[in-house]
Amino acid sequence: MDGRARAERRFEERFGRRPPILVRAPGRVNLIGEHTDYNDGFVLPLALPCATWIAAEPADATDLESEDFGVASSVDATQPEGWARYVAAVRSVLLDGDVPWHPVRGTVTTDIPHGASLSSSAALEVALLLVQAALRGERPVPEEVARLAQVAEHRAVGLPSGIMDQLISARATVGAAQLIDCRTLDGVDHPLPDDVTVVVLDTMTRRELAESEYARRRAACERVAAAAGVDALRDLTLAGLAALDDLDPVDRRRARHVIEENQRTLDAAAAMDRGDSAELGRLMDASHESLRDLYEVSGPALDAMVEASRASVGCLGARMTGGGFAGCTVALVRTASTGDFAEEVADRFVAGGGETPRVIDGTPSAGASIERPS
Ligand code: GLA
């Protein structure tokens, strides 16, 4: 049973009627443009078919139950526990903006694997904001939803993340990846070329301490931007970087990744428009190398899955996706070769000592929506 059907059924079991409100917010995979969003740069993500669903109705007090994590209690406590943190964070972000929090009861289900770098937390934040918009009788504005959800993420997790995950979950278009300018939030859809399929592979590895590394990377980028006298690394060129004398060599490598990754992302979008899948794949490969060697956010399982993918005929490119260290990779595969691809890669990955990977459908899907309950 899919997430939608499970949400509706659980709601009915708990409350004895059909839910009046139903929302959906998808997970995402990023094709290219990694660790560029918080540098005001460019990203090229797409929304996945897997999503988080909330079936809900107005209530006197908030009472939300997650299929995976149970009831979110005390969402107005100062230090809520477990997944109630996300609900509490969304509530406080709305209240800070003088938007009321409407108490709500309902059920949450998801088909997005947790902790796999597919933005399950962004999807939850976006879904909660859509429920609140539905309760206010408003049409959600994706950019506003994304900004609020990003602040909620900072509060809930303490992670100084960029806006990519929340924005693509809120605003994606079926069939396309979206080139997002993370400074202006402008987005341009780039349809996936006809001859290729996106396959997402979950290494089944998870990493607890990725947050502190993420914050360190972001701080390094900000140091270089400050040394160069620019607002963000988006504004620095390779020549400008080379002209900075007193830079820590590690910081220099981090900045070089960001500057080159921004260009690769723009080039990837242009390649998609030309239907040049081979070039898109090549850029994805180069992105992985850079994340591994210059930005140092890959990991053994991610590298192994990328290698296992590239060894398959028909794989045009493969890379880690999301924050890094563990979780998922993304591969661009000729559609004619997808039949055997996942099985071959899984066999190779397992032969190399990995756990049996989960294969996730990478078909570009629609952004979040308030649905008509069935
Ligand atoms: C995480 C963050 C995003 C982005 C990616 C890396 O997914 O939430 O904002 O920075 O890492 O590209």
Short mmCIF file of C-alpha atoms and ligand atoms in Angstrom, two decimals:
data_model
loop_
_atom_site.label_atom_id
_atom_site.label_comp_id
_atom_site.label_asym_id
_atom_site.label_seq_id
_atom_site.Cartn_x
_atom_site.Cartn_y
_atom_site.Cartn_z
CA MET A 1 0.00 0.00 0.00
CA ASP A 2 1.46 3.39 -0.89
CA GLY A 3 1.99 6.25 1.56
CA ARG A 4 -1.18 8.01 0.51
CA ALA A 5 -3.41 4.98 1.08
CA ARG A 6 -1.70 4.22 4.39
CA ALA A 7 -2.16 7.80 5.62
CA GLU A 8 -5.84 7.78 4.74
CA ARG A 9 -6.41 4.37 6.27
CA ARG A 10 -4.58 5.13 9.51
CA PHE A 11 -6.49 8.38 9.84
CA GLU A 12 -9.76 6.51 9.46
CA GLU A 13 -8.70 3.90 11.99
CA ARG A 14 -7.75 6.56 14.54
CA PHE A 15 -10.55 9.04 14.08
CA GLY A 16 -13.37 7.04 12.53
CA ARG A 17 -13.85 9.11 9.39
CA ARG A 18 -12.22 10.10 6.13
CA PRO A 19 -9.58 12.85 6.49
CA PRO A 20 -10.75 16.26 5.26
CA ILE A 21 -7.16 17.33 4.51
CA LEU A 22 -4.48 15.38 2.67
CA VAL A 23 -1.07 16.72 1.65
CA ARG A 24 1.96 15.27 -0.08
CA ALA A 25 5.59 16.45 -0.12
CA PRO A 26 8.23 14.53 -2.11
CA GLY A 27 11.82 13.60 -1.33
CA ARG A 28 14.50 14.76 -3.74
CA VAL A 29 17.66 13.70 -5.45
CA ASN A 30 20.21 16.23 -6.64
CA LEU A 31 21.62 15.55 -10.11
CA ILE A 32 24.49 18.00 -9.66
CA GLY A 33 25.38 21.16 -7.74
CA GLU A 34 26.41 19.81 -4.34
CA HIS A 35 27.35 22.03 -1.41
CA THR A 36 26.70 25.05 -3.58
CA ASP A 37 23.30 26.15 -2.24
CA TYR A 38 24.63 27.78 0.94
CA ASN A 39 27.19 29.59 -1.21
CA ASP A 40 24.39 31.36 -3.13
CA GLY A 41 25.20 29.06 -6.06
CA PHE A 42 23.38 26.72 -8.45
CA VAL A 43 21.78 23.32 -7.92
CA LEU A 44 19.96 20.92 -10.26
CA PRO A 45 17.71 18.66 -8.16
CA LEU A 46 14.50 16.83 -8.99
CA ALA A 47 11.63 15.60 -6.83
CA LEU A 48 11.28 11.84 -6.42
CA PRO A 49 8.13 9.74 -6.66
CA CYS A 50 8.53 8.77 -2.99
CA ALA A 51 6.86 11.24 -0.64
CA THR A 52 5.62 12.06 2.84
CA TRP A 53 1.85 12.21 3.32
CA ILE A 54 -0.21 13.81 6.07
CA ALA A 55 -3.92 13.12 6.51
CA ALA A 56 -5.33 15.67 8.94
CA GLU A 57 -8.17 17.69 10.39
CA PRO A 58 -8.45 20.70 12.69
CA ALA A 59 -8.49 19.88 16.41
CA ASP A 60 -8.43 21.52 19.83
CA ALA A 61 -4.89 20.33 20.49
CA THR A 62 -2.16 19.10 18.17
CA ASP A 63 -2.07 15.30 18.00
CA LEU A 64 0.01 13.92 15.13
CA GLU A 65 1.04 10.31 14.81
CA SER A 66 3.79 9.05 12.53
CA GLU A 67 3.65 5.56 11.19
CA ASP A 68 7.37 5.14 11.89
CA PHE A 69 7.93 7.22 15.03
CA GLY A 70 4.66 7.19 16.97
CA VAL A 71 2.82 10.17 18.44
CA ALA A 72 4.53 13.56 18.46
CA SER A 73 3.85 14.69 21.97
CA SER A 74 4.41 18.10 23.52
CA VAL A 75 5.02 20.03 20.32
CA ASP A 76 4.86 23.26 22.31
CA ALA A 77 7.44 22.13 24.88
CA THR A 78 10.71 24.07 24.96
CA GLN A 79 12.69 20.95 24.16
CA PRO A 80 10.41 18.52 22.36
CA GLU A 81 11.75 15.04 21.75
CA GLY A 82 12.03 12.80 18.71
CA TRP A 83 10.18 13.82 15.59
CA ALA A 84 8.07 16.30 17.61
CA ARG A 85 11.10 18.56 17.14
CA TYR A 86 10.10 19.08 13.52
CA VAL A 87 6.49 19.87 14.37
CA ALA A 88 7.60 22.22 17.14
CA ALA A 89 10.09 23.93 14.82
CA VAL A 90 7.49 24.52 12.10
CA ARG A 91 5.06 25.82 14.71
CA SER A 92 7.60 28.25 16.18
CA VAL A 93 8.67 29.49 12.74
CA LEU A 94 5.06 30.31 11.88
CA LEU A 95 4.40 31.99 15.23
CA ASP A 96 7.58 34.07 14.85
CA GLY A 97 6.19 35.36 11.56
CA ASP A 98 2.85 36.20 13.20
CA VAL A 99 1.12 33.37 11.39
CA PRO A 100 -1.10 31.35 13.73
CA TRP A 101 -0.47 27.65 14.33
CA HIS A 102 -3.75 25.81 13.94
CA PRO A 103 -3.87 22.77 16.21
CA VAL A 104 -4.25 19.71 14.05
CA ARG A 105 -4.65 15.98 14.44
CA GLY A 106 -3.76 13.36 11.93
CA THR A 107 -1.36 10.74 10.64
CA VAL A 108 1.97 10.96 8.85
CA THR A 109 3.36 8.30 6.53
CA THR A 110 6.41 8.31 4.29
CA ASP A 111 8.03 6.24 1.58
CA ILE A 112 11.24 8.30 1.75
CA PRO A 113 14.02 6.35 3.48
CA HIS A 114 15.21 8.15 6.62
CA GLY A 115 18.76 9.45 6.88
CA ALA A 116 19.53 8.48 3.29
CA SER A 117 20.23 12.00 1.95
CA LEU A 118 16.87 12.11 0.15
CA SER A 119 15.50 14.94 2.30
CA SER A 120 12.90 13.15 4.37
CA SER A 121 13.08 15.95 6.95
CA ALA A 122 12.55 18.68 4.33
CA ALA A 123 9.52 16.76 3.03
CA LEU A 124 8.07 16.58 6.54
CA GLU A 125 8.57 20.31 7.13
CA VAL A 126 7.02 21.19 3.76
CA ALA A 127 4.09 18.82 4.36
CA LEU A 128 3.42 20.33 7.80
CA LEU A 129 3.43 23.83 6.30
CA LEU A 130 0.98 22.74 3.59
CA VAL A 131 -1.37 21.33 6.22
CA GLN A 132 -1.26 24.69 8.00
CA ALA A 133 -1.89 26.54 4.71
CA ALA A 134 -4.89 24.25 4.08
CA LEU A 135 -6.21 24.97 7.57
CA ARG A 136 -5.90 28.71 6.91
CA GLY A 137 -7.65 28.21 3.57
CA GLU A 138 -4.63 29.60 1.70
CA ARG A 139 -2.80 28.50 -1.39
CA PRO A 140 0.81 27.86 -0.40
CA VAL A 141 3.51 29.87 -2.19
CA PRO A 142 6.40 27.42 -2.77
CA GLU A 143 9.22 29.93 -2.15
CA GLU A 144 7.64 31.05 1.14
CA VAL A 145 7.07 27.48 2.20
CA ALA A 146 10.69 26.64 1.39
CA ARG A 147 12.12 29.57 3.36
CA LEU A 148 10.03 28.74 6.43
CA ALA A 149 10.86 25.04 6.14
CA GLN A 150 14.58 25.84 5.90
CA VAL A 151 14.46 27.85 9.14
CA ALA A 152 12.49 25.01 10.75
CA GLU A 153 15.25 22.59 9.69
CA HIS A 154 17.88 24.82 11.30
CA ARG A 155 15.88 24.88 14.54
CA ALA A 156 14.93 21.22 14.58
CA VAL A 157 18.30 19.72 13.65
CA GLY A 158 20.72 22.56 14.29
CA LEU A 159 22.03 22.06 10.76
CA PRO A 160 22.93 25.25 8.86
CA SER A 161 21.60 23.78 5.61
CA GLY A 162 20.88 25.59 2.38
CA ILE A 163 17.49 25.89 0.71
CA MET A 164 17.76 23.27 -2.04
CA ASP A 165 15.90 20.42 -0.35
CA GLN A 166 12.91 22.40 0.84
CA LEU A 167 12.60 24.38 -2.39
CA ILE A 168 12.62 21.43 -4.77
CA SER A 169 10.18 19.51 -2.55
CA ALA A 170 7.85 22.52 -2.61
CA ARG A 171 8.25 23.50 -6.27
CA ALA A 172 9.37 20.65 -8.56
CA THR A 173 7.83 19.91 -11.95
CA VAL A 174 7.04 16.45 -13.34
CA GLY A 175 9.60 15.23 -15.86
CA ALA A 176 12.25 17.84 -15.13
CA ALA A 177 15.18 18.71 -12.94
CA GLN A 178 15.17 22.33 -11.83
CA LEU A 179 18.15 24.64 -12.12
CA ILE A 180 17.83 26.80 -9.03
CA ASP A 181 19.73 30.00 -8.46
CA CYS A 182 20.02 29.83 -4.68
CA ARG A 183 20.62 33.58 -4.43
CA THR A 184 17.41 34.69 -6.14
CA LEU A 185 15.51 31.39 -5.78
CA ASP A 186 14.67 31.60 -9.50
CA GLY A 187 14.15 28.17 -10.98
CA VAL A 188 14.18 26.92 -14.57
CA ASP A 189 12.96 23.44 -15.42
CA HIS A 190 15.18 21.29 -17.61
CA PRO A 191 13.41 18.16 -18.86
CA LEU A 192 15.36 14.94 -18.50
CA PRO A 193 16.58 13.83 -21.95
CA ASP A 194 14.39 11.05 -23.43
CA ASP A 195 17.13 8.45 -23.66
CA VAL A 196 18.11 8.36 -19.98
CA THR A 197 16.72 7.27 -16.62
CA VAL A 198 17.76 8.41 -13.15
CA VAL A 199 18.42 5.59 -10.70
CA VAL A 200 18.98 6.26 -7.00
CA LEU A 201 20.87 3.66 -4.98
CA ASP A 202 20.82 3.59 -1.21
CA THR A 203 24.08 2.22 0.19
CA MET A 204 22.13 1.56 3.45
CA THR A 205 24.91 3.33 5.34
CA ARG A 206 24.01 6.16 7.73
CA ARG A 207 26.23 8.62 9.48
CA GLU A 208 25.40 10.28 12.74
CA LEU A 209 28.00 13.00 12.87
CA ALA A 210 27.59 14.37 9.35
CA GLU A 211 26.06 17.56 10.80
CA SER A 212 29.30 18.76 12.37
CA GLU A 213 31.25 18.13 9.15
CA TYR A 214 28.57 19.99 7.21
CA ALA A 215 28.89 23.00 9.51
CA ARG A 216 32.69 22.90 9.17
CA ARG A 217 32.45 22.90 5.37
CA ARG A 218 30.10 25.82 5.44
CA ALA A 219 32.38 27.75 7.79
CA ALA A 220 35.36 27.12 5.45
CA CYS A 221 33.39 28.55 2.52
CA GLU A 222 32.46 31.61 4.53
CA ARG A 223 36.08 32.16 5.56
CA VAL A 224 37.21 32.19 1.93
CA ALA A 225 34.37 34.49 0.87
CA ALA A 226 35.31 36.89 3.68
CA ALA A 227 39.01 36.78 2.71
CA ALA A 228 38.05 37.60 -0.87
CA GLY A 229 35.69 40.38 0.21
CA VAL A 230 32.66 38.87 -1.54
CA ASP A 231 29.22 38.06 -0.18
CA ALA A 232 29.44 34.39 -1.08
CA LEU A 233 31.63 31.99 -3.07
CA ARG A 234 29.15 32.39 -5.91
CA ASP A 235 30.88 35.71 -6.55
CA LEU A 236 34.42 34.35 -6.69
CA THR A 237 36.22 33.11 -9.83
CA LEU A 238 39.07 30.62 -10.00
CA ALA A 239 41.38 33.53 -10.87
CA GLY A 240 40.10 35.43 -7.84
CA LEU A 241 40.76 32.39 -5.68
CA ALA A 242 44.28 32.02 -7.06
CA ALA A 243 44.97 35.66 -6.22
CA LEU A 244 44.30 35.07 -2.50
CA ASP A 245 47.71 34.55 -0.94
CA ASP A 246 47.19 33.69 2.68
CA LEU A 247 44.64 30.95 2.36
CA ASP A 248 44.65 27.74 4.31
CA PRO A 249 45.28 24.99 1.69
CA VAL A 250 42.27 22.98 2.86
CA ASP A 251 40.00 26.03 2.63
CA ARG A 252 41.37 26.64 -0.86
CA ARG A 253 40.38 23.13 -1.97
CA ARG A 254 36.88 23.55 -0.53
CA ALA A 255 36.40 26.84 -2.38
CA ARG A 256 37.75 25.40 -5.62
CA HIS A 257 35.13 22.65 -5.44
CA VAL A 258 32.32 25.18 -4.99
CA ILE A 259 33.47 27.47 -7.81
CA GLU A 260 33.94 24.60 -10.28
CA GLU A 261 30.74 22.83 -9.17
CA ASN A 262 28.71 25.96 -9.89
CA GLN A 263 30.05 25.97 -13.44
CA ARG A 264 29.46 22.23 -13.86
CA THR A 265 25.85 22.72 -12.76
CA LEU A 266 25.23 25.45 -15.33
CA ASP A 267 26.94 23.28 -17.96
CA ALA A 268 24.79 20.30 -16.95
CA ALA A 269 21.57 22.26 -17.44
CA ALA A 270 22.79 23.38 -20.87
CA ALA A 271 23.70 19.77 -21.74
CA MET A 272 20.17 18.66 -20.80
CA ASP A 273 18.69 21.26 -23.11
CA ARG A 274 20.80 19.92 -25.97
CA GLY A 275 19.77 16.36 -25.11
CA ASP A 276 23.48 15.67 -24.52
CA SER A 277 23.12 12.89 -21.94
CA ALA A 278 26.74 11.79 -22.31
CA GLU A 279 27.98 15.24 -21.28
CA LEU A 280 25.53 15.35 -18.36
CA GLY A 281 26.91 12.02 -17.17
CA ARG A 282 30.49 13.19 -17.56
CA LEU A 283 29.77 16.26 -15.44
CA MET A 284 28.17 14.08 -12.75
CA ASP A 285 31.32 11.95 -12.66
CA ALA A 286 33.48 15.06 -12.32
CA SER A 287 31.24 16.31 -9.52
CA HIS A 288 31.78 13.10 -7.59
CA GLU A 289 35.56 13.27 -7.99
CA SER A 290 35.55 16.81 -6.70
CA LEU A 291 33.32 16.00 -3.71
CA ARG A 292 35.59 13.08 -2.90
CA ASP A 293 38.99 14.72 -3.37
CA LEU A 294 38.51 18.47 -2.86
CA TYR A 295 35.47 18.80 -0.61
CA GLU A 296 36.05 15.46 1.14
CA VAL A 297 32.44 14.62 1.88
CA SER A 298 32.21 11.24 0.18
CA GLY A 299 32.75 7.96 1.99
CA PRO A 300 33.81 4.37 1.26
CA ALA A 301 30.28 3.08 0.61
CA LEU A 302 29.41 6.03 -1.64
CA ASP A 303 32.65 5.62 -3.62
CA ALA A 304 32.07 1.88 -3.93
CA MET A 305 28.52 2.36 -5.21
CA VAL A 306 29.66 4.97 -7.72
CA GLU A 307 32.38 2.59 -9.00
CA ALA A 308 29.92 -0.32 -9.13
CA SER A 309 27.52 1.85 -11.14
CA ARG A 310 30.10 3.09 -13.60
CA ALA A 311 31.19 -0.47 -14.36
CA SER A 312 27.80 -1.14 -15.96
CA VAL A 313 27.36 -0.65 -19.68
CA GLY A 314 24.82 2.10 -20.17
CA CYS A 315 25.80 4.07 -17.08
CA LEU A 316 26.69 7.56 -18.29
CA GLY A 317 27.63 8.99 -14.90
CA ALA A 318 27.27 8.43 -11.17
CA ARG A 319 27.89 10.43 -8.02
CA MET A 320 27.04 10.78 -4.37
CA THR A 321 24.02 12.98 -3.74
CA GLY A 322 23.08 15.27 -0.86
CA GLY A 323 25.25 16.19 2.10
CA GLY A 324 27.50 13.14 1.77
CA PHE A 325 29.42 10.63 3.92
CA ALA A 326 26.66 8.01 3.68
CA GLY A 327 23.24 7.44 2.17
CA CYS A 328 22.52 7.49 -1.55
CA THR A 329 24.18 7.81 -4.92
CA VAL A 330 22.54 8.86 -8.17
CA ALA A 331 23.27 7.31 -11.56
CA LEU A 332 22.35 8.42 -15.06
CA VAL A 333 21.60 5.32 -17.11
CA ARG A 334 20.64 4.83 -20.75
CA THR A 335 16.99 3.79 -20.58
CA ALA A 336 17.66 0.86 -22.88
CA SER A 337 20.11 -0.54 -20.28
CA THR A 338 18.08 0.02 -17.10
CA GLY A 339 16.67 -3.53 -17.14
CA ASP A 340 19.82 -5.14 -15.75
CA PHE A 341 21.46 -2.09 -14.24
CA ALA A 342 20.21 -2.19 -10.66
CA GLU A 343 20.76 -5.91 -10.27
CA GLU A 344 24.26 -5.78 -11.73
CA VAL A 345 25.28 -2.87 -9.52
CA ALA A 346 23.78 -4.50 -6.43
CA ASP A 347 25.70 -7.72 -7.13
CA ARG A 348 28.96 -5.84 -7.57
CA PHE A 349 28.37 -3.71 -4.46
CA VAL A 350 27.57 -6.76 -2.33
CA ALA A 351 30.58 -8.68 -3.76
CA GLY A 352 32.72 -5.75 -2.59
CA GLY A 353 31.42 -6.10 0.96
CA GLY A 354 28.41 -3.76 0.86
CA GLU A 355 24.92 -4.40 2.15
CA THR A 356 22.19 -5.16 -0.41
CA PRO A 357 21.27 -1.69 -1.68
CA ARG A 358 17.77 -0.32 -1.94
CA VAL A 359 16.94 0.84 -5.46
CA ILE A 360 14.83 3.99 -5.57
CA ASP A 361 12.89 5.20 -8.59
CA GLY A 362 14.42 8.47 -9.79
CA THR A 363 11.60 9.52 -12.14
CA PRO A 364 11.31 13.33 -11.90
CA SER A 365 8.04 13.99 -10.08
CA ALA A 366 5.77 16.84 -9.02
CA GLY A 367 6.41 19.16 -6.10
CA ALA A 368 4.31 19.21 -2.94
CA SER A 369 0.55 19.52 -3.19
CA ILE A 370 -2.64 19.75 -1.19
CA GLU A 371 -4.56 16.76 -2.50
CA ARG A 372 -8.21 15.91 -2.72
CA PRO A 373 -8.78 13.10 -0.20
CA SER A 374 -10.36 10.03 -1.80
C1 GLA B 1 22.04 18.81 2.44
C2 GLA B 1 21.47 20.20 2.73
C3 GLA B 1 21.31 21.00 1.44
C4 GLA B 1 22.60 20.99 0.61
C5 GLA B 1 23.15 19.57 0.48
C6 GLA B 1 24.51 19.55 -0.17
O1 GLA B 1 21.11 18.08 1.70
O2 GLA B 1 20.22 20.11 3.37
O3 GLA B 1 20.90 22.31 1.72
O4 GLA B 1 23.54 21.85 1.16
O5 GLA B 1 23.27 18.92 1.73
O6 GLA B 1 24.42 19.99 -1.49
#
